[in-house]
Short mmCIF file of C-alpha atoms in Angstrom, two decimals:
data_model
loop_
_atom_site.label_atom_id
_atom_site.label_comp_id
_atom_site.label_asym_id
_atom_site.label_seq_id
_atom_site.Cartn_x
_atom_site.Cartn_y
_atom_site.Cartn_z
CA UNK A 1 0.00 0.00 0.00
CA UNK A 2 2.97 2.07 0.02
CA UNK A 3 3.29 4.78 -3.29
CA UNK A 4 7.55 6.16 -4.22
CA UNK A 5 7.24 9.21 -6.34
CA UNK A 6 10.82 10.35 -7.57
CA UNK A 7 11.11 13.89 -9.65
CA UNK A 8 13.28 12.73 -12.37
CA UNK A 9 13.67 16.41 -13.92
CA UNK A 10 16.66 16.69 -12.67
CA UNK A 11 17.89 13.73 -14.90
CA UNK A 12 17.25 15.70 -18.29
CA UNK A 13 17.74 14.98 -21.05
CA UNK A 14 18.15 10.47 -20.50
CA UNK A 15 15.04 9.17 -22.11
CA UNK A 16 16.09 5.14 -21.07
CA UNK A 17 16.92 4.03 -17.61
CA UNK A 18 16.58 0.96 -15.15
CA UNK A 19 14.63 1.54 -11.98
CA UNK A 20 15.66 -0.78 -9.20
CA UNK A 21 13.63 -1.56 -5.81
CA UNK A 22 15.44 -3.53 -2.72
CA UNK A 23 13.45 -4.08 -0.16
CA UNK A 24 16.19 -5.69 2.56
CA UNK A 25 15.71 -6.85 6.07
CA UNK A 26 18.50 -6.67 8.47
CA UNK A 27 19.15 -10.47 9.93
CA UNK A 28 21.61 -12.62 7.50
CA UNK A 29 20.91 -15.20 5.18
CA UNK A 30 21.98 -18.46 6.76
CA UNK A 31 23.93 -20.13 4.48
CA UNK A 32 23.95 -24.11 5.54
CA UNK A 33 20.26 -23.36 5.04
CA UNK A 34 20.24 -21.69 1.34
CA UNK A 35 23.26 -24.69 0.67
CA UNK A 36 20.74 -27.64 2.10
CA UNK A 37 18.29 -26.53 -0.47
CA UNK A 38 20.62 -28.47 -3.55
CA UNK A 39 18.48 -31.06 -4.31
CA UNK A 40 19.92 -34.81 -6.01
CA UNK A 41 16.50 -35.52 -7.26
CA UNK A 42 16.24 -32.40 -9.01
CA UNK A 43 20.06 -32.48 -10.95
CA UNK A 44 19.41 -36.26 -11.96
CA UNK A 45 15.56 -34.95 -13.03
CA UNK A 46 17.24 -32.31 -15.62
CA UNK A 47 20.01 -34.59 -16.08
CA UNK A 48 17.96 -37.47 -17.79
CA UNK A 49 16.32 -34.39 -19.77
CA UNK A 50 19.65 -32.85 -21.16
CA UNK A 51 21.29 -36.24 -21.92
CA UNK A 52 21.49 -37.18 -25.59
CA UNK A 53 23.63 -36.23 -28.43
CA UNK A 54 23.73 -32.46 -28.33
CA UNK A 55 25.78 -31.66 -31.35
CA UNK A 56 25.51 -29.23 -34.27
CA UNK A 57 25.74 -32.06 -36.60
CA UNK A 58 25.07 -35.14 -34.61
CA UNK A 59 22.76 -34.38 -32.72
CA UNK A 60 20.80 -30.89 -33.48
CA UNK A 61 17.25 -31.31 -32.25
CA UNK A 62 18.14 -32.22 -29.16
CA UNK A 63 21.22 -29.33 -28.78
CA UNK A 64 18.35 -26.84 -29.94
CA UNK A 65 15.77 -28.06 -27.37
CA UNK A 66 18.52 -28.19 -24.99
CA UNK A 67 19.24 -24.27 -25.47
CA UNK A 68 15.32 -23.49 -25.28
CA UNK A 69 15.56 -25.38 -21.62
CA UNK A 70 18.77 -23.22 -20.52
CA UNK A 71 16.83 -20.05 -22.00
CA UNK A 72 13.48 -20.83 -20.46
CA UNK A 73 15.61 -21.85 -16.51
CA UNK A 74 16.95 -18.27 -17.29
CA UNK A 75 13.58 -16.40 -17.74
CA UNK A 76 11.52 -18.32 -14.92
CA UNK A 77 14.57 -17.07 -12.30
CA UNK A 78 13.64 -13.54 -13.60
CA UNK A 79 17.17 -12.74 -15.23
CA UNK A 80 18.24 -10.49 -17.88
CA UNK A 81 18.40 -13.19 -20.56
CA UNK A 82 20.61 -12.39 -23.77
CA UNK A 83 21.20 -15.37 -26.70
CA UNK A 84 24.52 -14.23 -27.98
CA UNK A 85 25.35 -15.72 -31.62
CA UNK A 86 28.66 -17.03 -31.56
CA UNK A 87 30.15 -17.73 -35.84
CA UNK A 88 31.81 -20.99 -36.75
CA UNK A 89 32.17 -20.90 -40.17
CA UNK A 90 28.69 -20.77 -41.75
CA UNK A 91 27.70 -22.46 -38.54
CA UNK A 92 26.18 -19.88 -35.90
CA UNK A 93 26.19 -21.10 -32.29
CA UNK A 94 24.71 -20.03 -29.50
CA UNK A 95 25.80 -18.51 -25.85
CA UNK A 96 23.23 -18.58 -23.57
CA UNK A 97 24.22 -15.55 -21.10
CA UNK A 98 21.61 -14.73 -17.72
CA UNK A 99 22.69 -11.93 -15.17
CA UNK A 100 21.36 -11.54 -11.98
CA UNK A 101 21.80 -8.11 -11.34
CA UNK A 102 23.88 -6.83 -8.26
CA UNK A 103 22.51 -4.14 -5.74
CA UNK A 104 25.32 -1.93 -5.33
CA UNK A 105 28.40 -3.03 -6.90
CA UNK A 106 26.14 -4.14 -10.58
CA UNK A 107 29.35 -3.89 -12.50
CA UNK A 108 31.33 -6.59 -10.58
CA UNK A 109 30.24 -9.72 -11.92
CA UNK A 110 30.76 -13.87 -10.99
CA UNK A 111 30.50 -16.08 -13.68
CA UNK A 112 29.41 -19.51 -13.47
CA UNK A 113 29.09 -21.23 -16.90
CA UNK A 114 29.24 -24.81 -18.33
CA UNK A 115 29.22 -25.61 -21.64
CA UNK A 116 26.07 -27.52 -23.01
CA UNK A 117 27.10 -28.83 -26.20
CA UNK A 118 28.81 -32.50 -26.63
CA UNK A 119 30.72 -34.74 -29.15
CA UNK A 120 28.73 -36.58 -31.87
CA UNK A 121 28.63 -39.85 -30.53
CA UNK A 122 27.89 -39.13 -26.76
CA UNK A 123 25.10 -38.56 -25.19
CA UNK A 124 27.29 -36.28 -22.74
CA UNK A 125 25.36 -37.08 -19.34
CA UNK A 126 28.54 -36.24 -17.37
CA UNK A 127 30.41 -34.74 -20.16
CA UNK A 128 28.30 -32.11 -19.91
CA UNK A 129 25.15 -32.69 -18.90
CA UNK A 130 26.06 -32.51 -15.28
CA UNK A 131 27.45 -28.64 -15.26
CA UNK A 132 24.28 -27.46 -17.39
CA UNK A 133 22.08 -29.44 -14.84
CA UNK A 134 24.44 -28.09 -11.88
CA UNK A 135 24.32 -24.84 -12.97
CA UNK A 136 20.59 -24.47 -13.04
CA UNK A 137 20.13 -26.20 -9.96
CA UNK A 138 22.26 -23.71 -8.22
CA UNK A 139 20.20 -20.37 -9.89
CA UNK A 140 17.11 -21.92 -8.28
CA UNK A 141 18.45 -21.98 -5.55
CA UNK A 142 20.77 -18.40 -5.76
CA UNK A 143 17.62 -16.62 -8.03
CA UNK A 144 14.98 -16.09 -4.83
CA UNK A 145 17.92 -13.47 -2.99
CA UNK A 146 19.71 -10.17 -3.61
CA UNK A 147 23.43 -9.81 -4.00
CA UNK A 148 25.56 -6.74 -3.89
CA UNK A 149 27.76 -7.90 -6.73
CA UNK A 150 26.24 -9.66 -10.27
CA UNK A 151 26.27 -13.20 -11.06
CA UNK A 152 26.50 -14.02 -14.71
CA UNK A 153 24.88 -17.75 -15.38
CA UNK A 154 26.43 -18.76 -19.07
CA UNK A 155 26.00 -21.46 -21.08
CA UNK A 156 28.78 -21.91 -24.02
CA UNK A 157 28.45 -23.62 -27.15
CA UNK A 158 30.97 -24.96 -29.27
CA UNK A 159 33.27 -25.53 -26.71
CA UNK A 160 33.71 -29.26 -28.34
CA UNK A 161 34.62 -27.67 -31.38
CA UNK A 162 37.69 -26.07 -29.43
CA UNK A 163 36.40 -23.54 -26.88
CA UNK A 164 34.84 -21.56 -29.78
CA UNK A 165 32.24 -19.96 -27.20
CA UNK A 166 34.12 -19.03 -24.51
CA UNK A 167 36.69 -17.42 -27.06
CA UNK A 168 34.30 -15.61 -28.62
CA UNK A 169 32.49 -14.41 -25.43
CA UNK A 170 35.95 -13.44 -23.83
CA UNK A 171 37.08 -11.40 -27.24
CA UNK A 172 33.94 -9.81 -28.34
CA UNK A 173 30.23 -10.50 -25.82
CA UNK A 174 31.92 -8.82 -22.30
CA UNK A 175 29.87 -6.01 -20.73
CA UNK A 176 32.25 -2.72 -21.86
CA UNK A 177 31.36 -1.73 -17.89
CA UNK A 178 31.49 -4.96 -16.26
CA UNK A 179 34.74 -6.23 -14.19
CA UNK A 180 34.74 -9.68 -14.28
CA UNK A 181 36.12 -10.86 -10.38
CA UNK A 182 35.91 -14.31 -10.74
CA UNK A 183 34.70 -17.16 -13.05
CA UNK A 184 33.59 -21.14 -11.71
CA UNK A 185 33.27 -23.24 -14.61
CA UNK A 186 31.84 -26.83 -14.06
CA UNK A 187 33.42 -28.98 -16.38
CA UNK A 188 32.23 -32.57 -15.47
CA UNK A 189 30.99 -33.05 -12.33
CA UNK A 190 29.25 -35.99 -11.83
CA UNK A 191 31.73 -39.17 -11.73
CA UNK A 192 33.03 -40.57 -8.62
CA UNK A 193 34.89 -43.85 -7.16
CA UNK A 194 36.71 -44.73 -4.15
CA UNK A 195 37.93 -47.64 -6.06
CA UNK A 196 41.69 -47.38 -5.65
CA UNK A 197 44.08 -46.62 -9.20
CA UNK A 198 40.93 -45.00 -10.33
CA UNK A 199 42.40 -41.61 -10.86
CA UNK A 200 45.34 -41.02 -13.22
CA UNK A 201 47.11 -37.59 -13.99
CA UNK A 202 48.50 -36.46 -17.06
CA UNK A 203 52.71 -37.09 -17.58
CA UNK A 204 54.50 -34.66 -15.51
CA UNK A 205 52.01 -33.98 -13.14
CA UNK A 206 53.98 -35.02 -10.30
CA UNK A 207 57.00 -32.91 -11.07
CA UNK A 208 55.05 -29.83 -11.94
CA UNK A 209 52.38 -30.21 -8.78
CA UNK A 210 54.44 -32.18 -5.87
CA UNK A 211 51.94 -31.30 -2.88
CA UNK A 212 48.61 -32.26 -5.04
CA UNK A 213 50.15 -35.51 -6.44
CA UNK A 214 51.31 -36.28 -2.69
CA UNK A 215 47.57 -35.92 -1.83
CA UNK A 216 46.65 -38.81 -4.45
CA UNK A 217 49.36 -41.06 -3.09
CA UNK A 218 48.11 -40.44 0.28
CA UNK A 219 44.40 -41.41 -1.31
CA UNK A 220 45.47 -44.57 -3.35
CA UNK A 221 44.66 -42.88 -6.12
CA UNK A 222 40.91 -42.99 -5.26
CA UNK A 223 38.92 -41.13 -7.82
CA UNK A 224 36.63 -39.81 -4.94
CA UNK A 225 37.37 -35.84 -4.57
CA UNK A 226 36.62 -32.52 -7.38
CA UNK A 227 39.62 -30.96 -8.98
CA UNK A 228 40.11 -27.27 -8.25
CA UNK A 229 42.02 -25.78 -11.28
CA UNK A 230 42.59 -21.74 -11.45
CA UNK A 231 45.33 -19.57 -12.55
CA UNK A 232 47.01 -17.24 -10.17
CA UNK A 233 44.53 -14.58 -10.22
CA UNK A 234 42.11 -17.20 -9.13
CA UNK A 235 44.01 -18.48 -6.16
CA UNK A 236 41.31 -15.88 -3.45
CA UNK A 237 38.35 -17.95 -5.56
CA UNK A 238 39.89 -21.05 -5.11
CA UNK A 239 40.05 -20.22 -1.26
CA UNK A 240 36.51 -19.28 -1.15
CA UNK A 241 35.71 -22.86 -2.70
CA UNK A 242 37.62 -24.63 -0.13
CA UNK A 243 36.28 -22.36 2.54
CA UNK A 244 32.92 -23.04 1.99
CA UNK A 245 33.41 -26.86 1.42
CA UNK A 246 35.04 -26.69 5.03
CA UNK A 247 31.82 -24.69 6.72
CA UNK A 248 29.06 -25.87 4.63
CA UNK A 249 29.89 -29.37 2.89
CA UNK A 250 32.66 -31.23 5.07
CA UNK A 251 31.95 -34.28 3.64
CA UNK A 252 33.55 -33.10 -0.08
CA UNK A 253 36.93 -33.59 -0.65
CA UNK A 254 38.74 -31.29 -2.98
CA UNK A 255 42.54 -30.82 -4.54
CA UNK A 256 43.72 -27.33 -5.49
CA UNK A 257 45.86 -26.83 -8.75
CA UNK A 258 47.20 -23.55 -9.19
CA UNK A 259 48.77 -23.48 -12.89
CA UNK A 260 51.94 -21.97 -13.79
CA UNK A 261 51.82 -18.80 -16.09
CA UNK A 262 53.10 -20.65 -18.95
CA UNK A 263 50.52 -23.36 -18.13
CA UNK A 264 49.88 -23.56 -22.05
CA UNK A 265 53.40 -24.49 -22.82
CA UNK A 266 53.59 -27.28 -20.07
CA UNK A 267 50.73 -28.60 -18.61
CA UNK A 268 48.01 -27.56 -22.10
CA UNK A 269 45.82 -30.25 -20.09
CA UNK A 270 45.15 -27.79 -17.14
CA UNK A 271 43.34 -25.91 -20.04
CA UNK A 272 41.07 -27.68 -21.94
CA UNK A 273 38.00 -26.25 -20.93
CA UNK A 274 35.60 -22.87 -20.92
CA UNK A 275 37.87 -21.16 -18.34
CA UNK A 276 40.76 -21.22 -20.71
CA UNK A 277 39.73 -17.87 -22.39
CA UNK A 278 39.75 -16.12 -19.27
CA UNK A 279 42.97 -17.30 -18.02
CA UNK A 280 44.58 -15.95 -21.73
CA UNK A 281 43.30 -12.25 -20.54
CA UNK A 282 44.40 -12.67 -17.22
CA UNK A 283 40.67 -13.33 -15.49
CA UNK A 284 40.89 -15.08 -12.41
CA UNK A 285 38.90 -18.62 -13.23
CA UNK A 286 38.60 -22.05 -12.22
CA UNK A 287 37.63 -25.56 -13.63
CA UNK A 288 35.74 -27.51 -11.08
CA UNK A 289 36.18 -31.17 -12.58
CA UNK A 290 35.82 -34.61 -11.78
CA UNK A 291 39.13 -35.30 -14.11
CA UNK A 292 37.66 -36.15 -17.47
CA UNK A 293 39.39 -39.26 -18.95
CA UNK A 294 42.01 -38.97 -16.12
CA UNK A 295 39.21 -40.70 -14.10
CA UNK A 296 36.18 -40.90 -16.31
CA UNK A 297 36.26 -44.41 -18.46
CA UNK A 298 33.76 -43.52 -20.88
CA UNK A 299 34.74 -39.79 -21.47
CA UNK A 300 33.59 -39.49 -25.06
CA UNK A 301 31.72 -42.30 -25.45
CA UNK A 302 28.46 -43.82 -26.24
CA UNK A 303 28.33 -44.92 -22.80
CA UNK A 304 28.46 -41.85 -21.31
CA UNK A 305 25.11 -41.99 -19.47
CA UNK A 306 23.56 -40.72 -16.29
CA UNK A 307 23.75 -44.25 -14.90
CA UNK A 308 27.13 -44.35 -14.48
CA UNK A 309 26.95 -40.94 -12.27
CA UNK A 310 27.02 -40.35 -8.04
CA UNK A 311 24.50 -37.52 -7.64
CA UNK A 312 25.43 -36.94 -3.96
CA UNK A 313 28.95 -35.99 -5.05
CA UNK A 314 27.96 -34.07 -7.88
CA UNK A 315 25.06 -32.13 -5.06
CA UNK A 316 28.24 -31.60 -2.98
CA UNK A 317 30.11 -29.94 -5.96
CA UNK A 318 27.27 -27.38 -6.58
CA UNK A 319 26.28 -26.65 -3.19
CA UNK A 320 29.71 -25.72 -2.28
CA UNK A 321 29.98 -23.58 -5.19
CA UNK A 322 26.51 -22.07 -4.18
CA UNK A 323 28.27 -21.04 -0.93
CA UNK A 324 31.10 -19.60 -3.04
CA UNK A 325 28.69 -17.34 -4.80
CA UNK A 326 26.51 -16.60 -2.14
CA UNK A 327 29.64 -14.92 0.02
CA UNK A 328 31.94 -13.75 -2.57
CA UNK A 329 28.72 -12.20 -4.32
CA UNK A 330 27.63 -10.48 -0.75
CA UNK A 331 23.85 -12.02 -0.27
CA UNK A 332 21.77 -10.23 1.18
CA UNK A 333 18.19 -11.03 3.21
CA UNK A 334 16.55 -9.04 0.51
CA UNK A 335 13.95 -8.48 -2.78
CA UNK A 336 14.67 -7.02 -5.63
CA UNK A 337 12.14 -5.15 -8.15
CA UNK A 338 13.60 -3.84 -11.42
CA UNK A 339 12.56 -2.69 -14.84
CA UNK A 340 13.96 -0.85 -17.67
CA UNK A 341 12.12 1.92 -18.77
CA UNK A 342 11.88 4.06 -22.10
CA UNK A 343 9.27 6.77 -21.16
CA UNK A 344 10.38 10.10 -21.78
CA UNK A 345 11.98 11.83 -19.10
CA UNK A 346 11.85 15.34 -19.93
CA UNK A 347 9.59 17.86 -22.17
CA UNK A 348 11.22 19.45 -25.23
CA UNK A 349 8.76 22.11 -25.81
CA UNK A 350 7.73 24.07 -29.07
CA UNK A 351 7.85 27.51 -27.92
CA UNK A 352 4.51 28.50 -26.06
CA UNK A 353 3.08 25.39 -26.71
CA UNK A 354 1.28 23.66 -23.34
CA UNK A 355 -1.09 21.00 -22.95
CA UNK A 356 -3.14 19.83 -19.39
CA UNK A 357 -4.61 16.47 -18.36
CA UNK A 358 -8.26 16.28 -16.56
CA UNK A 359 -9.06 15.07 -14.25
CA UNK A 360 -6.27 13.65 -12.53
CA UNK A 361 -6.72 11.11 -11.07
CA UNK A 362 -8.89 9.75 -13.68
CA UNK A 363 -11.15 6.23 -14.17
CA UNK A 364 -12.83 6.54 -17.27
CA UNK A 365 -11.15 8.81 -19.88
CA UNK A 366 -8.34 11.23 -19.86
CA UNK A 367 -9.07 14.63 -21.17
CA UNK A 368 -6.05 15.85 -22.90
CA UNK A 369 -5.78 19.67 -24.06
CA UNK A 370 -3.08 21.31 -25.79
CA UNK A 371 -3.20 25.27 -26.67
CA UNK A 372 -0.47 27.74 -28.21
CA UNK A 373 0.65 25.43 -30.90
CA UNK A 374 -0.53 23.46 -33.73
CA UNK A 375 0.54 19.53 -33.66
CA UNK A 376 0.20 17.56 -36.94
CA UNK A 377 -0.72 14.34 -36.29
CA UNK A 378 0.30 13.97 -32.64
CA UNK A 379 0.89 10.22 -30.92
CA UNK A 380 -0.91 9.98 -27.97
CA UNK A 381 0.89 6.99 -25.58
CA UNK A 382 0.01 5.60 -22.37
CA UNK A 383 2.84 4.16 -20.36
CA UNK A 384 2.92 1.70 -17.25
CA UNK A 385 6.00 2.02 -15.09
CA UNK A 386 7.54 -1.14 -16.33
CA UNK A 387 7.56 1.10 -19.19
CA UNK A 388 5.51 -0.53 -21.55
CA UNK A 389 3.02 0.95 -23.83
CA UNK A 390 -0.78 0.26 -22.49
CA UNK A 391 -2.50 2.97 -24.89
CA UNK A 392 -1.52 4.37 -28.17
CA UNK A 393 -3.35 6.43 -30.75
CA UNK A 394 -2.47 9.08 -33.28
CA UNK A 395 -4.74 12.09 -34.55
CA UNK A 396 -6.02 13.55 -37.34
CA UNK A 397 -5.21 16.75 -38.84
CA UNK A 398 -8.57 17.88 -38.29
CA UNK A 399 -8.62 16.78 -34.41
CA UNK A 400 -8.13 19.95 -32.96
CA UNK A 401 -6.63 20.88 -29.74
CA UNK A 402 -8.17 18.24 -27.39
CA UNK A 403 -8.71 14.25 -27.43
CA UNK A 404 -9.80 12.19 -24.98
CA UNK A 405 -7.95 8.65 -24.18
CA UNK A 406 -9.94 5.76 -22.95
CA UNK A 407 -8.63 4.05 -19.94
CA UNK A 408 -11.37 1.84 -18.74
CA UNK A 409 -10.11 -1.52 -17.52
CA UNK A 410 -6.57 -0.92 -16.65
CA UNK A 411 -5.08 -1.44 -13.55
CA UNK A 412 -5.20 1.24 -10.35
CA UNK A 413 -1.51 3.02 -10.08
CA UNK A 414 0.73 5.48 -11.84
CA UNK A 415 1.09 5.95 -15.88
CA UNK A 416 2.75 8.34 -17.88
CA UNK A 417 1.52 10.01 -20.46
CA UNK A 418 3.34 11.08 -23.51
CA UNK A 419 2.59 13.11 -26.80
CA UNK A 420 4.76 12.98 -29.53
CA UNK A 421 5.04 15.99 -32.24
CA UNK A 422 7.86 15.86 -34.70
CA UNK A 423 10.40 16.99 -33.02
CA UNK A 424 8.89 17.53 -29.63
CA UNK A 425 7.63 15.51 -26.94
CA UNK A 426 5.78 16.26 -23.14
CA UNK A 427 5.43 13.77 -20.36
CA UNK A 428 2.76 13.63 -17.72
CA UNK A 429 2.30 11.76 -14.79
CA UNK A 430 -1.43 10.21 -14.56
CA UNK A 431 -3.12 8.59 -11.46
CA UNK A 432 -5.84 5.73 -12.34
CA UNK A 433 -7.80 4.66 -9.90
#
């Protein structure tokens, strides 16, 4: 029952802005709570959806339904939802790119991404069906609270055809005002075994990473933990990770991997995956992984199938990255309203030209008079304060100086109206009760 009037004059001449509303109450959000809400039940649900050949060739029904699923997660949590083409050839992909939009700090963003494409002969449940399914499951849970800082939810295409998505999102689809402070990118997340010898490492692991290969020996070799690999600019991220697996999700093991600057030269399998981009321009990112074919027998293979999959491991890998979020990000016990708006903000006036509204507050019709001035064909427009057009009409020559605009059946509350002359334009506010 509450009514906010703001006097934009002083913001003359911007005719497009976003309005934002945060209504915030003062205890914290508890965290165990918001990271018990990951639900197993829900990531194997979208899981058995997404698997199946998604592949611009092999498989593109199922990769185009696949994107209409990421879209539509992305609209039902109420984000700003951009489809951002991305060229192979004559080929045109498809990033899939939600923002939940910060509070104060809007242009810091988080990214967490997955890629949702996969080969042409897999049906990709954990290769990589199990981020896209991850990744939504944590914006249900994330999408109901207000952050200070932005959270970017992407999901890249191509990146079986060589990272192509990422690459071209790093290069070319960035925000020009947007800092990016950290990207998590799940890159296979579901497979798990304490079976010991079940986890390899590439050659020269153990002379490049000593402490994390000492871990494995210590472990058997037990395929049983998530990989954490960031550059050196990720290394406060990667903290964050392990801080919240210690508070929130003690029961997840993890091993940290910090790669070497010329990681590309020596160790090119630290960076075979969507974070790669970032980590060329110096963004701090990390690959949460289960190992791919350093663990996973039937990476890239028919038999790639949700079966073969531990969904309590793989709900331990996204709720500690949902704690991640939730503190780097700054949550906050709050709702959010917002809407971009295109109604003008300010009159540009023909010289002695005027025009009234009666009566105001109005139920039936709006009596609009304009005197000192002759308008040719003047658009009359009715605006809501989402900013979208409820009324429209344009007069005749021969209309006069007065019209009257029918607003039976429209909602009580504030509207703007706005006539439009060549050149000029006047704003109103209207009451409608």
């Amino acid at each position: 029952g509450l009514q906010i009037e703001w006097d934009y004059s002083d913001y003359a001449p911007i005719d497009e802005f976003r309005l934002m509303l945060v209504a915030r109450l003062d205890q914290p959000v508890d965290i165990q709570a918001l990271v018990n809400q990951v639900d197993s039940n829900r990531l194997l649900a979208d899981l058995t959806f997404l698997e199946g050949v998604r592949h611009r060739t092999g498989g593109p029904a199922h990769l185009a339904d696949t994107r209409l699923f990421i879209e539509s997660q992305f609209l039902d949590a109420g984000l700003e939802t951009s489809i951002l083409d991305v060229p192979l050839g004559v080929y045109v992909g498809q990033n899939i790119v939600g923002r939940q939009i910060g509070t104060s700090d809007e242009e810091v963003v988080y990214i967490l991404d997955g890629h949702y494409d996969s080969v042409s002969n897999s049906p990709g449940a954990d290769d990589n069906a199990s981020a896209v399914a991850g990744m939504v499951e944590a914006l249900r849970v994330l999408s109901p609270y207000s952050f200070k800082k932005s959270i970017r939810y992407i999901g890249f295409d191509l990146e079986e055809a060589g990272l192509v998505g990422s690459e071209e999102y790093v290069d070319n689809q960035i925000a020009p005002n947007e800092s990016i402070a950290g990207v998590l990118n799940f890159e296979m997340i579901g497979y798990y075994t304490d079976e010991p010898n079940s986890q390899s490492t590439p050659v020269g692991f153990g002379f490049l990473f000593p402490e994390a290969y000492a871990m494995l020996q210590a472990n058997e070799f037990r395929g049983d933990f998530i990989n954490l690999i960031g550059n050196e600019p990720a290394n406060s991220l990667m903290t964050a990770y392990e801080s919240a697996i210690t508070n929130y999700v003690p029961d997840l093991k993890s091993i940290r991997i910090t790669a070497p600057p010329n990681w590309f030269i020596i160790a090119p399998d630290l960076g075979r995956s969507d974070h790669a981009p970032f980590w060329l321009e110096n963004i701090p990112a990390v690959m949460l992984t289960d190992g791919s074919e350093f663990r996973y027998p039937h990476y890239h293979t028919p038999q790639d199938t949700k079966e073969k999959l531990n969904y309590t491991f793989m709900r331990q890998v996204v709720q500690a990255a949902v704690a991640t979020l939730a503190e780097v990000c700054e949550i906050q016990n709050a709702d959010t309203w917002w809407a971009d708006t295109d109604f003008t903000t300010s009159t540009q006036e023909v010289a002695g030209c005027d025009f009234s509204i009666s009566p105001n507050p109005a139920h039936d019709f709006l009596r609009l008079t304009w005197a000192g001035c002759p308008l040719v064909r003047p658009v009359i427009e009715l605006i809501n304060l989402k900013g979208q057009l409820v009324r429209q009409q344009t007069l005749p020559t021969s209309a006069g100086n007065t019209t009257q605009l029918d607003v039976r059946g429209l909602e009580k509350g504030i509207y703007f109206v706005k006539i439009k002359h060549g050149n000029g334009h006047w704003a109103k506010k209207v009451v409608i009760n």
